[in-house]
């Protein structure tokens, strides 16, 4: 890995390019449409269809302009298939999109390249990038960045140096701050933190200012993979560069504090955020809640769970997967059962063994009615149809 980092680092010694092709036209949003393919979108089921049926439904729905503008649906389908390791199905869905006129729009092509990257299908992402001129689709720094990101997401770090060194000249573009941020991310993923930091020097040489994403990436890496003291040096550097910390910056610092079990300082940091006018997000509160779970402090963990609703933050599955096992560990089966019901309503994945522990804990506390309700809800749960047993059923 060190040789890859060295090769990538040498790329930055090359002089900056003089020519730049604008990506402004490419970044324009896809054209709006008055079509309403609600029927096809509604019947596109990600929960009850077989994967093959889902692919066929997706392709059929793709005939709608409105559907093709729904990037989140594309990502949801591809990630579901990638989880199931159905890579041929992903290829079927994404190659199908080349027949539509949007493929000549760089934003649409970039979406497909990005999805191939997230699925770990780098060769397909690279092939589509190479095909763009034949598809009458202009390549600017935006699609160049998508290709770099596909390298990182697919863990093809050995490809990045060559692309960064050769493609800008052949395409007549200059890498922008996003390009450099991707290189920073690559170095961090490779564990080459000194090399990641050296990118800042190279950016300065060409008159390019790092942004909040640059520093957030570095902060996460240094606080988590280095040490808290290393992270603090990056924090101070960020201030000297006049880049204001945002919620992601604070979350990185918070993670560093919690990795060293410095809970009181973590709470103080949240107060600092609020004073600075930065509202914590659900990940901020998850960090703190997890820290108190790790510390074995049930009341504080429950209090920070309550803060999520108090701050009107959108619930996410990770919150419940942190606190439910801790509630079970501490014997608070009643609250654990209530949160399991939330998981059911949200149709989130949950381990049957964890649910069984909650049921058995309720029975031990003679809360038979609550335990029975949980068993019945699990049976009705459309996504997984989990079968649980009351302890008396095992005799």
Short mmCIF file of N, CA and C in Angstrom, two decimals, residues 69-232:
data_model
loop_
_atom_site.label_atom_id
_atom_site.label_comp_id
_atom_site.label_asym_id
_atom_site.label_seq_id
_atom_site.Cartn_x
_atom_site.Cartn_y
_atom_site.Cartn_z
N UNK A 69 -35.48 10.80 -13.28
CA UNK A 69 -34.94 11.91 -12.50
C UNK A 69 -34.83 11.57 -11.02
N UNK A 70 -35.31 10.38 -10.63
CA UNK A 70 -35.31 9.99 -9.22
C UNK A 70 -34.01 9.26 -8.87
N UNK A 71 -32.97 10.02 -8.62
CA UNK A 71 -31.65 9.43 -8.37
C UNK A 71 -31.66 8.50 -7.16
N UNK A 72 -32.45 8.83 -6.14
CA UNK A 72 -32.47 8.00 -4.93
C UNK A 72 -33.00 6.60 -5.21
N UNK A 73 -33.96 6.49 -6.13
CA UNK A 73 -34.48 5.17 -6.47
C UNK A 73 -33.41 4.33 -7.14
N UNK A 74 -32.61 4.96 -7.99
CA UNK A 74 -31.52 4.25 -8.65
C UNK A 74 -30.53 3.73 -7.61
N UNK A 75 -30.17 4.60 -6.68
CA UNK A 75 -29.18 4.20 -5.68
C UNK A 75 -29.73 3.09 -4.79
N UNK A 76 -30.99 3.20 -4.42
CA UNK A 76 -31.58 2.18 -3.56
C UNK A 76 -31.58 0.81 -4.24
N UNK A 77 -31.94 0.80 -5.52
CA UNK A 77 -31.97 -0.47 -6.25
C UNK A 77 -30.58 -1.08 -6.39
N UNK A 78 -29.61 -0.25 -6.76
CA UNK A 78 -28.25 -0.75 -6.98
C UNK A 78 -27.64 -1.25 -5.68
N UNK A 79 -27.82 -0.53 -4.59
CA UNK A 79 -27.24 -0.95 -3.32
C UNK A 79 -27.89 -2.24 -2.82
N UNK A 80 -29.18 -2.38 -3.07
CA UNK A 80 -29.87 -3.62 -2.67
C UNK A 80 -29.28 -4.80 -3.44
N UNK A 81 -29.09 -4.61 -4.73
CA UNK A 81 -28.55 -5.69 -5.56
C UNK A 81 -27.09 -5.97 -5.22
N UNK A 82 -26.34 -4.92 -4.89
CA UNK A 82 -24.93 -5.11 -4.52
C UNK A 82 -24.82 -5.90 -3.23
N UNK A 83 -25.71 -5.62 -2.29
CA UNK A 83 -25.72 -6.37 -1.03
C UNK A 83 -25.97 -7.85 -1.28
N UNK A 84 -26.83 -8.12 -2.26
CA UNK A 84 -27.14 -9.50 -2.62
C UNK A 84 -26.11 -10.09 -3.58
N UNK A 85 -25.11 -9.28 -3.94
CA UNK A 85 -24.04 -9.69 -4.87
C UNK A 85 -24.59 -10.09 -6.25
N UNK A 86 -25.65 -9.41 -6.66
CA UNK A 86 -26.24 -9.65 -7.98
C UNK A 86 -25.70 -8.61 -8.97
N UNK A 87 -24.44 -8.73 -9.29
CA UNK A 87 -23.78 -7.72 -10.11
C UNK A 87 -24.26 -7.73 -11.56
N UNK A 88 -24.66 -8.90 -12.04
CA UNK A 88 -25.20 -8.96 -13.40
C UNK A 88 -26.53 -8.21 -13.49
N UNK A 89 -27.30 -8.22 -12.40
CA UNK A 89 -28.56 -7.49 -12.37
C UNK A 89 -28.30 -5.98 -12.39
N UNK A 90 -27.24 -5.56 -11.66
CA UNK A 90 -26.88 -4.14 -11.66
C UNK A 90 -26.50 -3.70 -13.07
N UNK A 91 -25.69 -4.52 -13.72
CA UNK A 91 -25.31 -4.21 -15.10
C UNK A 91 -26.55 -4.13 -16.00
N UNK A 92 -27.49 -5.01 -15.80
CA UNK A 92 -28.70 -5.03 -16.60
C UNK A 92 -29.47 -3.71 -16.44
N UNK A 93 -29.62 -3.25 -15.21
CA UNK A 93 -30.35 -2.00 -14.93
C UNK A 93 -29.64 -0.79 -15.53
N UNK A 94 -28.33 -0.69 -15.27
CA UNK A 94 -27.61 0.52 -15.66
C UNK A 94 -27.32 0.57 -17.16
N UNK A 95 -27.01 -0.56 -17.77
CA UNK A 95 -26.79 -0.56 -19.22
C UNK A 95 -28.08 -0.23 -19.96
N UNK A 96 -29.19 -0.60 -19.37
CA UNK A 96 -30.50 -0.31 -19.95
C UNK A 96 -30.73 1.20 -20.11
N UNK A 97 -30.10 1.98 -19.25
CA UNK A 97 -30.31 3.43 -19.25
C UNK A 97 -29.67 4.13 -20.46
N UNK A 98 -28.77 3.46 -21.15
CA UNK A 98 -28.07 4.10 -22.27
C UNK A 98 -28.98 4.39 -23.46
N UNK A 99 -30.14 3.81 -23.48
CA UNK A 99 -31.05 4.03 -24.60
C UNK A 99 -31.80 5.36 -24.49
N UNK A 100 -31.76 5.98 -23.33
CA UNK A 100 -32.53 7.20 -23.12
C UNK A 100 -31.70 8.44 -23.45
N UNK A 101 -32.39 9.50 -23.83
CA UNK A 101 -31.68 10.70 -24.29
C UNK A 101 -30.86 11.37 -23.19
N UNK A 102 -31.21 11.13 -21.92
CA UNK A 102 -30.45 11.74 -20.83
C UNK A 102 -29.00 11.27 -20.78
N UNK A 103 -28.69 10.16 -21.46
CA UNK A 103 -27.32 9.65 -21.41
C UNK A 103 -26.35 10.63 -22.05
N UNK A 104 -26.86 11.56 -22.87
CA UNK A 104 -25.99 12.59 -23.45
C UNK A 104 -25.82 13.77 -22.50
N UNK A 105 -26.49 13.70 -21.33
CA UNK A 105 -26.33 14.72 -20.29
C UNK A 105 -25.31 14.22 -19.28
N UNK A 106 -24.28 14.98 -19.06
CA UNK A 106 -23.18 14.51 -18.21
C UNK A 106 -23.66 14.14 -16.81
N UNK A 107 -24.61 14.89 -16.26
CA UNK A 107 -25.11 14.60 -14.92
C UNK A 107 -25.68 13.19 -14.83
N UNK A 108 -26.37 12.74 -15.88
CA UNK A 108 -26.97 11.41 -15.88
C UNK A 108 -25.89 10.34 -16.02
N UNK A 109 -24.94 10.56 -16.91
CA UNK A 109 -23.84 9.61 -17.07
C UNK A 109 -23.03 9.49 -15.78
N UNK A 110 -22.82 10.62 -15.12
CA UNK A 110 -22.09 10.62 -13.85
C UNK A 110 -22.84 9.80 -12.80
N UNK A 111 -24.16 9.89 -12.82
CA UNK A 111 -24.93 9.08 -11.87
C UNK A 111 -24.64 7.60 -12.06
N UNK A 112 -24.61 7.16 -13.31
CA UNK A 112 -24.37 5.73 -13.58
C UNK A 112 -22.95 5.33 -13.21
N UNK A 113 -21.97 6.18 -13.54
CA UNK A 113 -20.58 5.91 -13.16
C UNK A 113 -20.47 5.78 -11.65
N UNK A 114 -21.10 6.70 -10.94
CA UNK A 114 -21.07 6.71 -9.48
C UNK A 114 -21.69 5.44 -8.91
N UNK A 115 -22.80 5.02 -9.48
CA UNK A 115 -23.46 3.80 -8.98
C UNK A 115 -22.62 2.56 -9.23
N UNK A 116 -21.99 2.49 -10.38
CA UNK A 116 -21.08 1.37 -10.63
C UNK A 116 -19.97 1.37 -9.57
N UNK A 117 -19.46 2.55 -9.25
CA UNK A 117 -18.41 2.65 -8.24
C UNK A 117 -18.88 2.18 -6.88
N UNK A 118 -20.08 2.61 -6.47
CA UNK A 118 -20.60 2.23 -5.16
C UNK A 118 -20.86 0.73 -5.08
N UNK A 119 -21.12 0.11 -6.23
CA UNK A 119 -21.33 -1.33 -6.26
C UNK A 119 -20.02 -2.10 -6.34
N UNK A 120 -18.90 -1.37 -6.41
CA UNK A 120 -17.60 -2.03 -6.53
C UNK A 120 -17.31 -2.55 -7.92
N UNK A 121 -18.04 -2.03 -8.92
CA UNK A 121 -17.87 -2.49 -10.32
C UNK A 121 -17.07 -1.45 -11.10
N UNK A 122 -15.81 -1.32 -10.73
CA UNK A 122 -15.00 -0.25 -11.31
C UNK A 122 -14.82 -0.38 -12.82
N UNK A 123 -14.60 -1.58 -13.30
CA UNK A 123 -14.37 -1.75 -14.74
C UNK A 123 -15.56 -1.25 -15.55
N UNK A 124 -16.76 -1.44 -15.04
CA UNK A 124 -17.95 -0.95 -15.72
C UNK A 124 -18.01 0.58 -15.68
N UNK A 125 -17.61 1.15 -14.53
CA UNK A 125 -17.57 2.61 -14.42
C UNK A 125 -16.58 3.20 -15.41
N UNK A 126 -15.40 2.58 -15.51
CA UNK A 126 -14.37 3.06 -16.43
C UNK A 126 -14.82 2.92 -17.88
N UNK A 127 -15.46 1.82 -18.19
CA UNK A 127 -15.95 1.58 -19.55
C UNK A 127 -16.97 2.66 -19.96
N UNK A 128 -17.87 2.99 -19.06
CA UNK A 128 -18.87 4.02 -19.36
C UNK A 128 -18.21 5.38 -19.54
N UNK A 129 -17.23 5.68 -18.73
CA UNK A 129 -16.50 6.94 -18.88
C UNK A 129 -15.86 7.02 -20.27
N UNK A 130 -15.25 5.93 -20.70
CA UNK A 130 -14.62 5.90 -22.02
C UNK A 130 -15.65 6.00 -23.15
N UNK A 131 -16.86 5.51 -22.91
CA UNK A 131 -17.90 5.52 -23.94
C UNK A 131 -18.60 6.87 -24.09
N UNK A 132 -18.40 7.75 -23.15
CA UNK A 132 -19.17 9.00 -23.14
C UNK A 132 -19.10 9.79 -24.46
N UNK A 133 -17.93 9.94 -25.09
CA UNK A 133 -17.91 10.66 -26.37
C UNK A 133 -18.79 10.01 -27.44
N UNK A 134 -18.82 8.67 -27.50
CA UNK A 134 -19.66 7.98 -28.46
C UNK A 134 -21.15 8.17 -28.15
N UNK A 135 -21.43 8.43 -26.89
CA UNK A 135 -22.82 8.67 -26.48
C UNK A 135 -23.19 10.14 -26.58
N UNK A 136 -22.32 10.91 -27.23
CA UNK A 136 -22.54 12.35 -27.43
C UNK A 136 -22.65 13.09 -26.09
N UNK A 137 -21.82 12.64 -25.15
CA UNK A 137 -21.84 13.21 -23.81
C UNK A 137 -20.48 13.83 -23.50
N UNK A 138 -20.47 15.10 -23.22
CA UNK A 138 -19.23 15.82 -22.94
C UNK A 138 -18.63 15.35 -21.61
N UNK A 139 -17.30 15.25 -21.58
CA UNK A 139 -16.60 14.91 -20.34
C UNK A 139 -15.90 16.15 -19.81
N UNK A 140 -16.25 16.53 -18.60
CA UNK A 140 -15.61 17.67 -17.95
C UNK A 140 -15.02 17.17 -16.63
N UNK A 141 -14.63 18.11 -15.80
CA UNK A 141 -14.05 17.73 -14.51
C UNK A 141 -15.07 16.98 -13.65
N UNK A 142 -16.36 17.17 -13.90
CA UNK A 142 -17.38 16.48 -13.11
C UNK A 142 -17.31 14.96 -13.35
N UNK A 143 -17.26 14.53 -14.60
CA UNK A 143 -17.18 13.09 -14.86
C UNK A 143 -15.81 12.54 -14.49
N UNK A 144 -14.77 13.36 -14.64
CA UNK A 144 -13.43 12.98 -14.18
C UNK A 144 -13.45 12.68 -12.69
N UNK A 145 -14.11 13.54 -11.93
CA UNK A 145 -14.22 13.33 -10.48
C UNK A 145 -15.03 12.09 -10.15
N UNK A 146 -16.07 11.83 -10.95
CA UNK A 146 -16.87 10.63 -10.73
C UNK A 146 -16.04 9.38 -10.92
N UNK A 147 -15.15 9.41 -11.91
CA UNK A 147 -14.28 8.26 -12.15
C UNK A 147 -13.30 8.08 -10.99
N UNK A 148 -12.74 9.17 -10.49
CA UNK A 148 -11.84 9.09 -9.33
C UNK A 148 -12.58 8.51 -8.12
N UNK A 149 -13.81 8.98 -7.91
CA UNK A 149 -14.59 8.48 -6.78
C UNK A 149 -14.89 6.99 -6.93
N UNK A 150 -15.14 6.57 -8.17
CA UNK A 150 -15.39 5.15 -8.41
C UNK A 150 -14.17 4.32 -8.04
N UNK A 151 -12.98 4.87 -8.30
CA UNK A 151 -11.74 4.20 -7.90
C UNK A 151 -11.71 3.99 -6.39
N UNK A 152 -12.01 5.07 -5.66
CA UNK A 152 -11.96 5.01 -4.20
C UNK A 152 -13.01 4.05 -3.67
N UNK A 153 -14.25 4.18 -4.16
CA UNK A 153 -15.33 3.33 -3.66
C UNK A 153 -15.10 1.86 -3.98
N UNK A 154 -14.41 1.59 -5.08
CA UNK A 154 -14.11 0.21 -5.47
C UNK A 154 -12.76 -0.28 -4.94
N UNK A 155 -12.10 0.59 -4.16
CA UNK A 155 -10.79 0.25 -3.58
C UNK A 155 -9.73 -0.01 -4.65
N UNK A 156 -9.86 0.64 -5.79
CA UNK A 156 -8.88 0.51 -6.87
C UNK A 156 -7.87 1.65 -6.76
N UNK A 157 -7.17 1.69 -5.64
CA UNK A 157 -6.25 2.80 -5.40
C UNK A 157 -5.09 2.84 -6.39
N UNK A 158 -4.76 1.69 -6.97
CA UNK A 158 -3.66 1.64 -7.91
C UNK A 158 -3.98 2.35 -9.22
N UNK A 159 -5.24 2.65 -9.46
CA UNK A 159 -5.64 3.31 -10.70
C UNK A 159 -5.62 4.84 -10.60
N UNK A 160 -5.74 5.36 -9.40
CA UNK A 160 -5.99 6.80 -9.23
C UNK A 160 -4.83 7.64 -9.74
N UNK A 161 -3.59 7.25 -9.42
CA UNK A 161 -2.44 8.06 -9.81
C UNK A 161 -2.36 8.24 -11.32
N UNK A 162 -2.57 7.15 -12.04
CA UNK A 162 -2.51 7.23 -13.50
C UNK A 162 -3.58 8.14 -14.07
N UNK A 163 -4.80 8.02 -13.55
CA UNK A 163 -5.88 8.87 -14.03
C UNK A 163 -5.60 10.34 -13.73
N UNK A 164 -5.14 10.60 -12.51
CA UNK A 164 -4.91 12.00 -12.12
C UNK A 164 -3.78 12.62 -12.94
N UNK A 165 -2.82 11.81 -13.32
CA UNK A 165 -1.66 12.32 -14.06
C UNK A 165 -1.94 12.47 -15.55
N UNK A 166 -2.74 11.57 -16.11
CA UNK A 166 -2.88 11.51 -17.58
C UNK A 166 -4.17 12.13 -18.12
N UNK A 167 -5.29 11.92 -17.45
CA UNK A 167 -6.57 12.32 -18.02
C UNK A 167 -6.77 13.83 -18.15
N UNK A 168 -6.37 14.64 -17.17
CA UNK A 168 -6.61 16.08 -17.31
C UNK A 168 -6.06 16.66 -18.61
N UNK A 169 -4.84 16.29 -18.97
CA UNK A 169 -4.24 16.82 -20.20
C UNK A 169 -4.99 16.35 -21.44
N UNK A 170 -5.38 15.06 -21.45
CA UNK A 170 -6.06 14.53 -22.63
C UNK A 170 -7.48 15.08 -22.77
N UNK A 171 -8.09 15.42 -21.64
CA UNK A 171 -9.45 15.96 -21.69
C UNK A 171 -9.49 17.48 -21.77
N UNK A 172 -8.34 18.12 -21.52
CA UNK A 172 -8.30 19.57 -21.53
C UNK A 172 -8.99 20.19 -20.33
N UNK A 173 -8.84 19.56 -19.17
CA UNK A 173 -9.45 20.07 -17.93
C UNK A 173 -8.38 20.23 -16.86
N UNK A 174 -8.70 20.95 -15.82
CA UNK A 174 -7.83 21.05 -14.65
C UNK A 174 -8.56 20.49 -13.44
N UNK A 175 -7.93 19.61 -12.68
CA UNK A 175 -8.57 19.12 -11.46
C UNK A 175 -8.97 20.27 -10.55
N UNK A 176 -10.14 20.16 -9.93
CA UNK A 176 -10.62 21.23 -9.05
C UNK A 176 -10.49 20.79 -7.60
N UNK A 177 -11.10 21.54 -6.68
CA UNK A 177 -10.97 21.21 -5.27
C UNK A 177 -11.63 19.87 -4.96
N UNK A 178 -12.70 19.52 -5.69
CA UNK A 178 -13.33 18.22 -5.49
C UNK A 178 -12.37 17.10 -5.86
N UNK A 179 -11.64 17.27 -6.96
CA UNK A 179 -10.65 16.27 -7.38
C UNK A 179 -9.63 16.05 -6.28
N UNK A 180 -9.13 17.14 -5.73
CA UNK A 180 -8.12 17.03 -4.69
C UNK A 180 -8.70 16.42 -3.41
N UNK A 181 -9.95 16.74 -3.13
CA UNK A 181 -10.59 16.12 -1.95
C UNK A 181 -10.69 14.61 -2.10
N UNK A 182 -10.93 14.15 -3.32
CA UNK A 182 -10.99 12.71 -3.56
C UNK A 182 -9.63 12.07 -3.33
N UNK A 183 -8.57 12.76 -3.75
CA UNK A 183 -7.21 12.25 -3.52
C UNK A 183 -6.92 12.20 -2.02
N UNK A 184 -7.34 13.24 -1.29
CA UNK A 184 -7.19 13.24 0.17
C UNK A 184 -7.90 12.03 0.76
N UNK A 185 -9.13 11.79 0.30
CA UNK A 185 -9.91 10.66 0.78
C UNK A 185 -9.20 9.34 0.48
N UNK A 186 -8.63 9.23 -0.71
CA UNK A 186 -7.92 8.01 -1.10
C UNK A 186 -6.74 7.75 -0.17
N UNK A 187 -5.94 8.79 0.09
CA UNK A 187 -4.80 8.63 1.00
C UNK A 187 -5.27 8.19 2.39
N UNK A 188 -6.36 8.81 2.86
CA UNK A 188 -6.88 8.46 4.18
C UNK A 188 -7.34 7.01 4.22
N UNK A 189 -8.02 6.56 3.16
CA UNK A 189 -8.46 5.18 3.09
C UNK A 189 -7.28 4.22 3.07
N UNK A 190 -6.18 4.65 2.46
CA UNK A 190 -4.98 3.82 2.39
C UNK A 190 -4.18 3.86 3.68
N UNK A 191 -4.58 4.74 4.60
CA UNK A 191 -3.86 4.88 5.86
C UNK A 191 -2.61 5.70 5.76
N UNK A 192 -2.45 6.44 4.65
CA UNK A 192 -1.26 7.27 4.45
C UNK A 192 -1.61 8.72 4.82
N UNK A 193 -1.66 8.98 6.12
CA UNK A 193 -2.16 10.27 6.59
C UNK A 193 -1.20 11.41 6.27
N UNK A 194 0.10 11.16 6.33
CA UNK A 194 1.06 12.21 5.97
C UNK A 194 0.90 12.61 4.51
N UNK A 195 0.67 11.64 3.65
CA UNK A 195 0.47 11.93 2.23
C UNK A 195 -0.82 12.72 2.02
N UNK A 196 -1.86 12.36 2.79
CA UNK A 196 -3.12 13.10 2.70
C UNK A 196 -2.91 14.56 3.06
N UNK A 197 -2.12 14.79 4.09
CA UNK A 197 -1.85 16.15 4.53
C UNK A 197 -1.01 16.90 3.50
N UNK A 198 -0.14 16.18 2.79
CA UNK A 198 0.72 16.83 1.80
C UNK A 198 -0.08 17.40 0.63
N UNK A 199 -1.30 16.89 0.41
CA UNK A 199 -2.13 17.41 -0.68
C UNK A 199 -2.45 18.89 -0.43
N UNK A 200 -2.57 19.28 0.83
CA UNK A 200 -2.83 20.69 1.14
C UNK A 200 -1.71 21.58 0.63
N UNK A 201 -0.47 21.11 0.78
CA UNK A 201 0.67 21.89 0.28
C UNK A 201 0.61 22.04 -1.23
N UNK A 202 0.26 20.96 -1.91
CA UNK A 202 0.18 21.02 -3.37
C UNK A 202 -0.96 21.91 -3.83
N UNK A 203 -2.06 21.91 -3.11
CA UNK A 203 -3.17 22.81 -3.44
C UNK A 203 -2.74 24.26 -3.29
N UNK A 204 -1.99 24.52 -2.23
CA UNK A 204 -1.52 25.90 -2.00
C UNK A 204 -0.60 26.36 -3.12
N UNK A 205 0.22 25.45 -3.64
CA UNK A 205 1.15 25.80 -4.71
C UNK A 205 0.44 26.26 -5.97
N UNK A 206 -0.75 25.73 -6.23
CA UNK A 206 -1.48 26.12 -7.44
C UNK A 206 -2.59 27.13 -7.14
N UNK A 207 -2.52 27.71 -5.94
CA UNK A 207 -3.48 28.76 -5.59
C UNK A 207 -4.88 28.26 -5.31
N UNK A 208 -5.00 27.01 -4.87
CA UNK A 208 -6.32 26.43 -4.60
C UNK A 208 -6.53 26.32 -3.09
N UNK A 209 -7.68 26.80 -2.62
CA UNK A 209 -7.97 26.77 -1.20
C UNK A 209 -8.72 25.51 -0.81
N UNK A 210 -8.30 24.84 0.26
CA UNK A 210 -9.06 23.69 0.76
C UNK A 210 -10.40 24.17 1.31
N UNK A 211 -11.39 23.28 1.30
CA UNK A 211 -12.71 23.66 1.82
C UNK A 211 -13.07 22.82 3.03
N UNK A 212 -14.31 22.94 3.48
CA UNK A 212 -14.73 22.22 4.68
C UNK A 212 -14.70 20.71 4.47
N UNK A 213 -14.93 20.25 3.24
CA UNK A 213 -14.88 18.81 2.96
C UNK A 213 -13.45 18.30 3.07
N UNK A 214 -12.50 19.09 2.57
CA UNK A 214 -11.09 18.72 2.70
C UNK A 214 -10.75 18.45 4.16
N UNK A 215 -11.13 19.41 5.01
CA UNK A 215 -10.75 19.31 6.42
C UNK A 215 -11.58 18.26 7.16
N UNK A 216 -12.85 18.12 6.80
CA UNK A 216 -13.66 17.09 7.47
C UNK A 216 -13.07 15.70 7.20
N UNK A 217 -12.63 15.48 5.96
CA UNK A 217 -12.02 14.19 5.61
C UNK A 217 -10.75 13.96 6.42
N UNK A 218 -9.92 14.99 6.51
CA UNK A 218 -8.68 14.88 7.29
C UNK A 218 -8.98 14.69 8.78
N UNK A 219 -9.96 15.44 9.28
CA UNK A 219 -10.27 15.35 10.71
C UNK A 219 -10.74 13.95 11.10
N UNK A 220 -11.63 13.38 10.30
CA UNK A 220 -12.10 12.02 10.60
C UNK A 220 -10.92 11.05 10.63
N UNK A 221 -10.03 11.18 9.65
CA UNK A 221 -8.91 10.25 9.57
C UNK A 221 -7.94 10.43 10.74
N UNK A 222 -7.58 11.67 11.03
CA UNK A 222 -6.58 11.91 12.08
C UNK A 222 -7.13 11.65 13.47
N UNK A 223 -8.39 12.03 13.72
CA UNK A 223 -8.95 11.75 15.04
C UNK A 223 -9.15 10.25 15.27
N UNK A 224 -9.54 9.53 14.20
CA UNK A 224 -9.87 8.11 14.36
C UNK A 224 -8.67 7.19 14.15
N UNK A 225 -7.85 7.50 13.12
CA UNK A 225 -6.74 6.60 12.78
C UNK A 225 -5.41 7.06 13.36
N UNK A 226 -5.34 8.33 13.69
CA UNK A 226 -4.13 8.83 14.31
C UNK A 226 -4.32 8.86 15.82
N UNK A 227 -4.46 10.05 16.36
CA UNK A 227 -4.76 10.20 17.79
C UNK A 227 -5.52 11.51 17.95
N UNK A 228 -6.06 11.71 19.13
CA UNK A 228 -6.80 12.94 19.36
C UNK A 228 -5.88 14.15 19.22
N UNK A 229 -4.65 14.00 19.67
CA UNK A 229 -3.69 15.10 19.56
C UNK A 229 -3.40 15.43 18.09
N UNK A 230 -3.31 14.40 17.25
CA UNK A 230 -3.10 14.63 15.81
C UNK A 230 -4.30 15.35 15.21
N UNK A 231 -5.50 14.94 15.63
CA UNK A 231 -6.70 15.59 15.13
C UNK A 231 -6.76 17.05 15.52
N UNK A 232 -6.30 17.36 16.71
CA UNK A 232 -6.30 18.75 17.18
C UNK A 232 -5.38 19.64 16.33
#
